[in-house]
Coordinates of C-alpha atoms and ligand atoms in Angstrom, one line a residue:
X1 CA -2.6 -32.0 50.1
X2 CA -1.5 -30.3 46.8
X3 CA -4.4 -27.9 46.2
X4 CA -6.9 -27.6 48.8
X5 CA -8.7 -25.0 46.6
X6 CA -8.8 -27.6 43.6
X7 CA -12.5 -27.3 43.0
X8 CA -14.8 -30.1 42.5
X9 CA -15.7 -30.6 39.5
X10 CA -12.1 -30.0 38.6
X11 CA -11.5 -33.1 40.0
X12 CA -13.9 -35.2 39.0
X13 CA -13.0 -33.9 35.3
X14 CA -9.1 -34.9 35.5
X15 CA -10.0 -38.8 36.9
X16 CA -13.1 -39.7 35.0
X17 CA -10.4 -39.3 31.9
X18 CA -7.6 -41.5 33.3
X19 CA -7.4 -45.6 33.6
X20 CA -7.3 -47.0 37.2
X21 CA -4.4 -47.6 37.4
X22 CA -3.3 -44.2 36.1
X23 CA -5.6 -42.9 39.0
X24 CA -4.2 -44.6 41.3
X25 CA -0.8 -43.3 40.7
X26 CA -2.3 -39.7 40.6
X27 CA -4.1 -40.4 43.7
X28 CA -0.5 -41.6 45.2
X29 CA 0.9 -38.6 44.2
X30 CA -1.1 -35.7 45.7
X31 CA -1.2 -37.4 48.9
X32 CA 1.8 -38.1 49.0
X33 CA 1.0 -41.7 49.7
X34 CA 3.3 -43.8 48.6
X35 CA 6.3 -45.7 48.2
X36 CA 8.7 -42.9 48.5
X37 CA 10.4 -43.4 51.0
X38 CA 10.4 -40.6 53.0
X39 CA 6.5 -41.0 53.7
X40 CA 7.5 -45.3 54.4
X41 CA 9.9 -43.3 57.0
X42 CA 7.1 -41.1 57.9
X43 CA 4.9 -44.2 58.6
X44 CA 7.7 -46.6 59.8
X45 CA 8.1 -49.1 57.5
X46 CA 11.4 -47.9 55.6
X47 CA 14.2 -47.1 57.9
X48 CA 15.4 -43.5 56.4
X49 CA 13.5 -41.5 54.3
X50 CA 17.0 -41.0 52.0
X51 CA 16.3 -41.3 48.5
X52 CA 19.0 -44.4 47.1
X53 CA 20.0 -41.6 45.5
X54 CA 22.6 -40.1 47.8
X55 CA 20.9 -37.0 47.3
X56 CA 18.7 -36.5 49.6
X57 CA 15.2 -36.8 51.4
X58 CA 13.3 -38.5 49.0
X59 CA 9.6 -36.8 48.7
X60 CA 7.1 -36.4 45.2
X61 CA 8.7 -33.4 44.8
X62 CA 12.4 -35.9 44.5
X63 CA 11.3 -38.1 42.9
X64 CA 9.1 -36.2 40.4
X65 CA 11.3 -33.6 39.3
X66 CA 15.1 -34.3 41.1
X67 CA 16.4 -37.6 40.8
X68 CA 18.8 -38.8 38.9
X69 CA 18.0 -42.1 38.4
X70 CA 14.9 -41.2 36.7
X71 CA 16.1 -38.7 34.6
X72 CA 16.9 -40.0 31.5
X73 CA 12.0 -40.8 31.5
X74 CA 11.5 -37.2 32.3
X75 CA 12.0 -36.2 28.0
X76 CA 7.9 -35.6 27.7
X77 CA 7.5 -34.4 31.5
X78 CA 9.2 -31.9 30.7
X79 CA 9.2 -31.3 26.6
X80 CA 5.1 -30.5 28.3
X81 CA 5.9 -28.5 31.9
X82 CA 7.6 -26.0 29.8
X83 CA 7.9 -23.0 31.8
X84 CA 6.1 -25.3 35.1
X85 CA 8.1 -27.7 34.7
X86 CA 8.6 -28.0 38.6
X87 CA 5.6 -26.6 39.9
X88 CA 4.3 -29.4 41.3
X89 CA 0.9 -28.0 42.4
X90 CA 0.3 -27.7 38.5
X91 CA 2.1 -30.6 37.2
X92 CA -1.0 -32.5 39.4
X93 CA -3.6 -31.0 38.0
X94 CA -4.6 -28.5 40.8
X95 CA -4.0 -24.6 40.9
X96 CA -0.4 -23.3 41.6
X97 CA 0.4 -22.1 45.3
X98 CA 2.9 -19.7 43.8
X99 CA 2.0 -16.1 41.7
X100 CA 3.9 -14.6 39.5
X101 CA 6.1 -11.0 40.3
X102 CA 3.6 -8.8 40.4
X103 CA 1.0 -11.0 42.8
X104 CA -1.4 -12.1 40.2
X105 CA -2.0 -16.7 39.3
X106 CA -0.2 -17.8 36.6
X107 CA -3.5 -20.1 36.1
X108 CA -5.5 -17.0 36.1
X109 CA -8.7 -16.8 37.9
X110 CA -10.7 -19.7 39.1
X111 CA -13.3 -19.3 37.5
X112 CA -12.0 -19.8 34.3
X113 CA -8.8 -21.8 35.5
X114 CA -9.2 -25.7 34.2
X115 CA -6.2 -28.7 34.5
X116 CA -4.3 -28.8 32.1
X117 CA -4.8 -33.2 31.3
X118 CA -1.7 -33.4 28.8
X119 CA 1.0 -32.2 31.7
X120 CA -1.1 -33.9 34.0
X121 CA -0.6 -37.5 31.8
X122 CA 3.1 -36.9 31.4
X123 CA 3.3 -36.9 34.9
X124 CA 1.7 -40.8 34.7
X125 CA 3.4 -41.8 32.3
X126 CA 6.5 -41.0 33.7
X127 CA 5.4 -42.7 37.0
X128 CA 4.4 -45.5 35.2
X129 CA 7.5 -46.3 33.7
X130 CA 9.6 -46.0 36.9
X131 CA 8.0 -49.0 38.6
X132 CA 7.9 -47.7 41.6
X133 CA 3.9 -46.7 42.6
X134 CA 2.3 -49.3 41.9
X135 CA -2.0 -50.2 42.6
X136 CA -2.1 -52.1 45.1
X137 CA 1.7 -51.9 46.7
X138 CA 1.2 -49.6 49.2
X139 CA -1.8 -51.2 50.9
X140 CA 0.4 -54.3 51.4
X141 CA 2.9 -52.2 52.9
X142 CA 0.5 -50.1 55.0
X143 CA -0.6 -53.1 57.1
X144 CA 2.9 -54.3 58.1
X145 CA 3.1 -50.7 59.9
X146 CA 3.4 -50.3 62.9
X147 CA 3.3 -47.2 63.9
X148 CA 0.5 -46.0 61.1
X149 CA -2.4 -44.3 62.1
X150 CA -1.1 -44.4 66.2
Ligands
ZN201 ZN1 17.7 -39.2 44.2

């Protein structure tokens, strides 16, 4: 989980504004249950968790922020994320687990906090552009998995 502490109302607010396809992509990014190799290797669908770019393990963070194969698609996400670009929880609409040097939360007090929907949308758009995560593809992969749920 990206942010177990995310208040329920914000989750609803977030998903209420998204199309079905966008919601599915966001859900896959937030849970990590997606066609990203780190997950596929864990459930026994892929042999390796290493990214095709050769720069290490492919997990959600690598896919969104680091993989050089998608660098040309990151412009909007970098612009919207500003100095918090790369903060995975923040970028996916959750409260950050990172703290400021003085120990305070960069998200401010929890009762005043809201997810930045513009940032979340830029992440979803990036993900859709890569065509890596799809609405129907994961279910068929899970059916193929021998080890899933074991
Ligand atoms: Zn990569």
